[in-house]
mmCIF file of C-alpha atoms and ligand atoms in Angstrom:
data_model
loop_
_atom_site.group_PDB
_atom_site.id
_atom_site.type_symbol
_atom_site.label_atom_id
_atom_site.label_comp_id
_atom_site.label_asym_id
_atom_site.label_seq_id
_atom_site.Cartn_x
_atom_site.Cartn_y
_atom_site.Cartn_z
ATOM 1 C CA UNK A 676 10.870 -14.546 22.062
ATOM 2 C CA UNK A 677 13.737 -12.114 21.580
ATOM 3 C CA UNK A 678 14.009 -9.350 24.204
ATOM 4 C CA UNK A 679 14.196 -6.557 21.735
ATOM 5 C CA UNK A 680 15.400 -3.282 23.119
ATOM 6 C CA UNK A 681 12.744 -0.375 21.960
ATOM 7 C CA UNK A 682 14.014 3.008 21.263
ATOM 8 C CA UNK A 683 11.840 6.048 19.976
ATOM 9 C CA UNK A 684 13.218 9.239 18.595
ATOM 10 C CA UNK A 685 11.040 12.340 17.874
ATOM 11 C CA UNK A 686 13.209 12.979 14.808
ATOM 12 C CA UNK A 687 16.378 11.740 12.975
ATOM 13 C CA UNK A 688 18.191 11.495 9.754
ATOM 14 C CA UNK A 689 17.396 8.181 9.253
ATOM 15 C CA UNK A 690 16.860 5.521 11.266
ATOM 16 C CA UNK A 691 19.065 3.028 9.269
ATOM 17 C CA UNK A 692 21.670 5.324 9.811
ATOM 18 C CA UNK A 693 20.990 5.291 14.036
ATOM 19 C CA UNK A 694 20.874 1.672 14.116
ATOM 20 C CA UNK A 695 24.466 0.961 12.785
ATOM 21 C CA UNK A 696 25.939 2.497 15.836
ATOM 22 C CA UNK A 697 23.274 0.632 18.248
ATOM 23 C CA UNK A 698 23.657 -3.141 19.870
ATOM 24 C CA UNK A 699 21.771 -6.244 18.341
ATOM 25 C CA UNK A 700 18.443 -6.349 19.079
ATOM 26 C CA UNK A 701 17.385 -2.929 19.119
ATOM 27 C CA UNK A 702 14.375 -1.471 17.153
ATOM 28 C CA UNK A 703 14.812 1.975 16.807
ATOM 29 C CA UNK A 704 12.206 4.107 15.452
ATOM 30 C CA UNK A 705 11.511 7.805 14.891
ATOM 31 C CA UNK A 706 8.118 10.156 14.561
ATOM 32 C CA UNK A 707 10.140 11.893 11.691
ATOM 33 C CA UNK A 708 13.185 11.102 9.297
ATOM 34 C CA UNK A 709 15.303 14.267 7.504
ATOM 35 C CA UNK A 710 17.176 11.838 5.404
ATOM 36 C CA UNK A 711 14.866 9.006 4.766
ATOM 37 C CA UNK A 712 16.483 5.890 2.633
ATOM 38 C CA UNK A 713 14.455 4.253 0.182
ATOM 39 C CA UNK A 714 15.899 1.024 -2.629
ATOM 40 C CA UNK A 715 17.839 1.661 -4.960
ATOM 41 C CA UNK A 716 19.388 5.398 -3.641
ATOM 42 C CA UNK A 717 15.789 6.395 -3.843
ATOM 43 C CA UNK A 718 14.119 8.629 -0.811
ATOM 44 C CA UNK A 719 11.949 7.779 1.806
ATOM 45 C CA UNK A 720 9.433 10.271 2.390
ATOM 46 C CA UNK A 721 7.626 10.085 6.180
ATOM 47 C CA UNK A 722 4.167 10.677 7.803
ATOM 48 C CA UNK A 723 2.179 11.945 10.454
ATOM 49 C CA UNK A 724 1.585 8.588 12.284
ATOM 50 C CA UNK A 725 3.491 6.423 10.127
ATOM 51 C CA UNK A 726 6.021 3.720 11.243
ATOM 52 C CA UNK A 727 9.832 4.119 10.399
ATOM 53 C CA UNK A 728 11.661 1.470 12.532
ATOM 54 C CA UNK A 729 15.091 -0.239 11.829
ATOM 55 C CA UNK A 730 15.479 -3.589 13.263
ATOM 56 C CA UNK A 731 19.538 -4.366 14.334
ATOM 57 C CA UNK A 732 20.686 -8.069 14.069
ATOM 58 C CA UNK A 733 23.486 -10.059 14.606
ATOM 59 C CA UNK A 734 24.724 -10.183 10.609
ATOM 60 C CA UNK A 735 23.522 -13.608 9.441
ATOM 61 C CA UNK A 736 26.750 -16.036 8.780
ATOM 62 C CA UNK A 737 25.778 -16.372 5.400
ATOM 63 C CA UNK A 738 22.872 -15.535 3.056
ATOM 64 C CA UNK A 739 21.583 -12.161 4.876
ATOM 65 C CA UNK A 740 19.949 -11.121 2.078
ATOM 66 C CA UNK A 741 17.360 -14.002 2.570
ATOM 67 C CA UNK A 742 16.433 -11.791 5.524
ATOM 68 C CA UNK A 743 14.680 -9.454 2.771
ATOM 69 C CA UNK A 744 12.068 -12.485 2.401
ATOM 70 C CA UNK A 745 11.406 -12.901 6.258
ATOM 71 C CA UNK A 746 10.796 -9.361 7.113
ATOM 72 C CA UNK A 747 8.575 -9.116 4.575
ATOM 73 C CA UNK A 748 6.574 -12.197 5.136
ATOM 74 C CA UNK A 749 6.527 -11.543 8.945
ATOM 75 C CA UNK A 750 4.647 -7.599 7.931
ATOM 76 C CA UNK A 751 2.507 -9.613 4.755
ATOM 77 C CA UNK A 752 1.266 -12.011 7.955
ATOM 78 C CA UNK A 753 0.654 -8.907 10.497
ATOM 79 C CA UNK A 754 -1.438 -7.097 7.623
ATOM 80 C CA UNK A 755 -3.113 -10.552 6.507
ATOM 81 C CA UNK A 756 -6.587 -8.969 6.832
ATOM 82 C CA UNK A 757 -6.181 -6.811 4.626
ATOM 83 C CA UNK A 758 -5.106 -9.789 1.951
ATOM 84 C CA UNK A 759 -1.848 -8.036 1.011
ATOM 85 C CA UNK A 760 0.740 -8.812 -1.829
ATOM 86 C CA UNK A 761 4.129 -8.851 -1.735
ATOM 87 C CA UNK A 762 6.169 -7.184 -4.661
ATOM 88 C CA UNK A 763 9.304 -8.871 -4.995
ATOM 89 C CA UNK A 764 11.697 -8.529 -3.438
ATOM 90 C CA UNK A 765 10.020 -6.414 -0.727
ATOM 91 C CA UNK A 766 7.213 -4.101 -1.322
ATOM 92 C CA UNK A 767 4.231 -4.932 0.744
ATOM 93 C CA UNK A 768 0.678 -3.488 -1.584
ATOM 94 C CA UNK A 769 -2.395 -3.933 -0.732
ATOM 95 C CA UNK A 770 -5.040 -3.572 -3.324
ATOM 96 C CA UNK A 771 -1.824 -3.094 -5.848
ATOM 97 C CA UNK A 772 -1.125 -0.206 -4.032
ATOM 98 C CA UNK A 773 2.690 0.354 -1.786
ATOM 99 C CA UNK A 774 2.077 0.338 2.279
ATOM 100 C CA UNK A 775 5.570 -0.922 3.048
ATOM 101 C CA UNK A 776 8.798 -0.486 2.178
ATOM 102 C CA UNK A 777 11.826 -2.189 3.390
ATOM 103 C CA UNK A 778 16.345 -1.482 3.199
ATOM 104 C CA UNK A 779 18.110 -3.958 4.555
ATOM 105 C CA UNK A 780 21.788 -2.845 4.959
ATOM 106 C CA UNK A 781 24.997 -5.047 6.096
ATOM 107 C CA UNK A 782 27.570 -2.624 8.084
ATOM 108 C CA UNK A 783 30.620 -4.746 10.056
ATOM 109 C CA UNK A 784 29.336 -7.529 11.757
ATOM 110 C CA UNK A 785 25.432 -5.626 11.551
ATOM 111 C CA UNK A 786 22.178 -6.731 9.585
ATOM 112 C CA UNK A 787 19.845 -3.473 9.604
ATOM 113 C CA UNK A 788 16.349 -4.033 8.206
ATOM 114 C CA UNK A 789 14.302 -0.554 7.955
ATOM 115 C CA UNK A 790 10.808 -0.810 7.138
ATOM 116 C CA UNK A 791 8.488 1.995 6.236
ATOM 117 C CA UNK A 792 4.674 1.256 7.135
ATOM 118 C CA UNK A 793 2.343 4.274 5.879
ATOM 119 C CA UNK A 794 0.186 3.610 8.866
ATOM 120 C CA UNK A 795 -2.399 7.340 8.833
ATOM 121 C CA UNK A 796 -0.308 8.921 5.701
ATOM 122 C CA UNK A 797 0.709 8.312 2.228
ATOM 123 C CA UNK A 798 3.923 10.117 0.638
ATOM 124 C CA UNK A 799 2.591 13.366 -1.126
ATOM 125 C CA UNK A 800 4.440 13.194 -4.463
ATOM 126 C CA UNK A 801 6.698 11.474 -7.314
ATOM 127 C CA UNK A 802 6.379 8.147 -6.422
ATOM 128 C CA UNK A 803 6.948 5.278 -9.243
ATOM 129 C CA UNK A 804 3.711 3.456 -7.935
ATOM 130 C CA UNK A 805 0.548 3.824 -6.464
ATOM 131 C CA UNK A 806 0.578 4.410 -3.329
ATOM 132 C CA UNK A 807 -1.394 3.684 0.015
ATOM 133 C CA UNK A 808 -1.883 4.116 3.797
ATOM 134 C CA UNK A 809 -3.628 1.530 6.272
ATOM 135 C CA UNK A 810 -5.919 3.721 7.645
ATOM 136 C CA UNK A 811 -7.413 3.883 3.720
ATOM 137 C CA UNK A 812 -8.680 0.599 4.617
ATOM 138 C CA UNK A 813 -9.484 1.359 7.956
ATOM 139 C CA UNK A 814 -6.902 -0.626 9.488
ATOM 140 C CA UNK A 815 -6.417 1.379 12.382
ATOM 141 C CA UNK A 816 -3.548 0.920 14.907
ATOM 142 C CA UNK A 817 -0.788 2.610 16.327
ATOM 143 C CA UNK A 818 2.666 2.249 15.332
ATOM 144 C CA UNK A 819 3.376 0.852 18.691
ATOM 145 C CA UNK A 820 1.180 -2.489 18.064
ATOM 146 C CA UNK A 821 2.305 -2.368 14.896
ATOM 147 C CA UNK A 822 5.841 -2.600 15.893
ATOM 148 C CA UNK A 823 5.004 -5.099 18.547
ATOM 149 C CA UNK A 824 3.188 -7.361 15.905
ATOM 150 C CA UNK A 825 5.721 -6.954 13.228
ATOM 151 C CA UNK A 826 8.478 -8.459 15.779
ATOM 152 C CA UNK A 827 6.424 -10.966 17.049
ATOM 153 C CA UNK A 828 5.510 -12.162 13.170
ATOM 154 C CA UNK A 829 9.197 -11.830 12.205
ATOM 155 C CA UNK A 830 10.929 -14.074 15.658
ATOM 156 C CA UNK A 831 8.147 -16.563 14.563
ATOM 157 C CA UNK A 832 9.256 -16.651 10.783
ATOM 158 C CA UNK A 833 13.056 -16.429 11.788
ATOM 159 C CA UNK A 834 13.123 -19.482 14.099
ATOM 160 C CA UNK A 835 11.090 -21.509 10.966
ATOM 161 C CA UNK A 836 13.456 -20.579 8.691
ATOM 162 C CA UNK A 837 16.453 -21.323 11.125
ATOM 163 C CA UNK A 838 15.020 -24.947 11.530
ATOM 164 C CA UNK A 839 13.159 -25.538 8.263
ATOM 165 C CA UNK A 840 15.459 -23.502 6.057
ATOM 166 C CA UNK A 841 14.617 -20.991 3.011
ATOM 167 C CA UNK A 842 12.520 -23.658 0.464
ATOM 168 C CA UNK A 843 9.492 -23.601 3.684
ATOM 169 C CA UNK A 844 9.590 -19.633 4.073
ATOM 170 C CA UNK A 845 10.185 -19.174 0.056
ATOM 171 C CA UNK A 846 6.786 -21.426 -0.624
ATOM 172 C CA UNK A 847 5.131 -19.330 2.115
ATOM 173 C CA UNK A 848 6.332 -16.437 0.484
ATOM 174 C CA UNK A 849 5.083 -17.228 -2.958
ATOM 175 C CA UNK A 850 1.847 -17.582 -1.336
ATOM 176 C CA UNK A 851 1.648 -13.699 -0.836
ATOM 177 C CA UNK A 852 3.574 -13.012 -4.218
ATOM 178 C CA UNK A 853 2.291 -10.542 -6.616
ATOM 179 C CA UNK A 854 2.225 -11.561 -10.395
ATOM 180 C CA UNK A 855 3.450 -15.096 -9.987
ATOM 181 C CA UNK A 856 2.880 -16.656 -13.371
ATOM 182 C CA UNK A 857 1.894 -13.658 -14.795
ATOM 183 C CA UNK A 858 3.389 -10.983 -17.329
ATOM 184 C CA UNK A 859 5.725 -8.674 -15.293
ATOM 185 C CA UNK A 860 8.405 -6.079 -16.494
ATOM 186 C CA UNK A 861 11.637 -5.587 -14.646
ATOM 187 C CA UNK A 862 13.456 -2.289 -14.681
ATOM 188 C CA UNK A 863 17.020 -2.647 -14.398
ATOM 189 C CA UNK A 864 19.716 0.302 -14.232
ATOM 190 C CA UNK A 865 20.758 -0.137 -17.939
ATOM 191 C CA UNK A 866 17.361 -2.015 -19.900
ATOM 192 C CA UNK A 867 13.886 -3.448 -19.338
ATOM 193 C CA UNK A 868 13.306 -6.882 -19.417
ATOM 194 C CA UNK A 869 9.725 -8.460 -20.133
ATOM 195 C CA UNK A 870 8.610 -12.012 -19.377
ATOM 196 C CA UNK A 871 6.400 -13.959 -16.995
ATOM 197 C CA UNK A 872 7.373 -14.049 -13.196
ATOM 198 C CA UNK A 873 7.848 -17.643 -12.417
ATOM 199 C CA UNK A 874 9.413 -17.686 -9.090
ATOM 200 C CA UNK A 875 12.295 -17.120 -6.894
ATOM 201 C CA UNK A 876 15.787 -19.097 -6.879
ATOM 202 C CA UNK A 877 17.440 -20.522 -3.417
ATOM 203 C CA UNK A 878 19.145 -17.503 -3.500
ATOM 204 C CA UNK A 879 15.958 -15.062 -3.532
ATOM 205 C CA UNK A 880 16.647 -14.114 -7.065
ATOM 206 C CA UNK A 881 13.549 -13.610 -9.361
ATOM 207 C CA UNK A 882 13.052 -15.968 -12.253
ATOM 208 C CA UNK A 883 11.781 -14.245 -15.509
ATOM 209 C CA UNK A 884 10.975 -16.283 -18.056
ATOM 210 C CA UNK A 885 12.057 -14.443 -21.920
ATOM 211 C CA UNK A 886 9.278 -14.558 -24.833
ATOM 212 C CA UNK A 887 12.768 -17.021 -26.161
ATOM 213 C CA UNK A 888 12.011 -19.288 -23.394
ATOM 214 C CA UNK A 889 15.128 -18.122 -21.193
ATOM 215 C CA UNK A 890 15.000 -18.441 -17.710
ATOM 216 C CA UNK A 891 16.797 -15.402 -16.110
ATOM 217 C CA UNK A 892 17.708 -14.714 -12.625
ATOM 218 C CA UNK A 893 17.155 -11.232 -11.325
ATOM 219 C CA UNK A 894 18.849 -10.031 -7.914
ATOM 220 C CA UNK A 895 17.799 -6.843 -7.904
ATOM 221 C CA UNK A 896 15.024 -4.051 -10.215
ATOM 222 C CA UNK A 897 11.677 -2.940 -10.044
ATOM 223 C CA UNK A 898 9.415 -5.110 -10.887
ATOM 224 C CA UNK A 899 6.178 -3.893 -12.807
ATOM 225 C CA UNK A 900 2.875 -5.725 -13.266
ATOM 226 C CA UNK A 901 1.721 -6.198 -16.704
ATOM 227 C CA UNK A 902 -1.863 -6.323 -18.136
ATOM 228 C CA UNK A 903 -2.348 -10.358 -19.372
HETATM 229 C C1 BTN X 2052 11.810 1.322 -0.207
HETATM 230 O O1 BTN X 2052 12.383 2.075 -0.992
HETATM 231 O O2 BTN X 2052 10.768 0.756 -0.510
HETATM 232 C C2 BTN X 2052 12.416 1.058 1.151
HETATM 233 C C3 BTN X 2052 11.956 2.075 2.150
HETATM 234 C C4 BTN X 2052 12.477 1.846 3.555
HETATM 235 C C5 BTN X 2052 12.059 2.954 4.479
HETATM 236 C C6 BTN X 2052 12.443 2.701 5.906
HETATM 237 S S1 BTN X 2052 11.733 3.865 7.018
HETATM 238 C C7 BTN X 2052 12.724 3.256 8.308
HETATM 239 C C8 BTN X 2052 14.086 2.994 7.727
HETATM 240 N N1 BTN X 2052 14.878 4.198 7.735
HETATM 241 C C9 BTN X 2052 15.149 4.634 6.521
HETATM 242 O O3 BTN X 2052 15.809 5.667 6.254
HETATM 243 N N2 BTN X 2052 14.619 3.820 5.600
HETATM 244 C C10 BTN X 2052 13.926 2.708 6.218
#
């Protein structure tokens, strides 16, 4: 097991931001976040209750944005009864609806992975998808054994993947994966693509297959379930 160091902050800008300056192996989390960091520039918005933690890690020699796939399979496995989805890359939904959100971040020789659990509350407004908290499904816990859970999921799925390699986590991944083989839309900065979701490259790319039979390979938008 790693010895992960635990930090707790009533309140900071954003706990990505805290973790850059902090050793390996330190969760930090915070009861409240001014500056919040969601995907894509976006904002995170916090909660009474909810978790906001940043994970530090030694940055991965190559391929650290495969860790994007283990953090969210190790939280998909800690919320497994409550049968949740994974969005690609990252969202975590259950019932189609967004509990989890994750940023991973590279800075110097540092892999930061914040994730955003809406544990008791659910962001109040403008949000591009439905939205919802665990305690909705009365799922209730603390963030503290959610924390603990989420690291003991995530050392689990990292030491697989260090001796098994991405194919074992991808297929385990696809397992939890939201709209394989189905109709999805992807929205990228510039256009929206349409086509049927049918997978993920080595590389964690989504493959979207065209109504002209294309495959392409998508490393980052937001993907959007269609009605089949
Ligand atoms: C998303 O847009 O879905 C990603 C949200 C990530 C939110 C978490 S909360 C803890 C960490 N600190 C931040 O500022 N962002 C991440």
């Amino acid at each position: 097991m790693t010895n992960w160091t635990l930090i707790r902050k009533t309140r900071c800008t954003s706990t990505n931001d805290v973790a850059k300056k902090l050793p390996v192996y330190t969760a930090i989390s915070a009861c409240n976040q001014t500056k919040g960091l969601g995907r894509i520039g976006r904002k995170w918005e916090d909660g009474k209750g909810n978790l906001m933690v940043s994970l530090v890690l030694p940055k991965p020699k190559k391929d650290a944005y495969l860790y994007t796939f283990l953090i969210s399979l190790a939280v998909a496995k800690t919320l497994e009864e409550l049968t949740p989805k994974i969005k690609w890359p990252n969202d975590i939904l259950i019932d189609g609806k967004k509990v989890c959100g994750i940023l991973l971040e590279t800075v110097q020789d540092k892999l930061i992975i914040g994730i955003g659990v809406n544990v008791r509350s659910c962001p109040s407004n403008g949000m591009m998808y439905p939205v919802a908290c665990l305690k909705d499904y009365h799922f209730n816990i603390t963030y503290k054994v959610l924390l603990k859970n989420i690291l003991q999921n995530f050392d689990f799925v990292v030491k697989y993947y260090q001796k098994k390699g991405f194919k074992f986590i991808r297929q385990e991944w696809l397992n939890f994966a939201c709209g394989l083989g189905k109709p999805i839309s992807v929205n990228l900065p510039h256009e929206t693509l349409n086509g049927i979701f049918k997978g993920v490259t080595n590389m964690g790319a989504l493959i979207l297959q065209t109504q002209d039979n294309k495959m392409l390979e998508i490393t980052a938008g937001d993907v959007f379930l269609m009605k089949d």
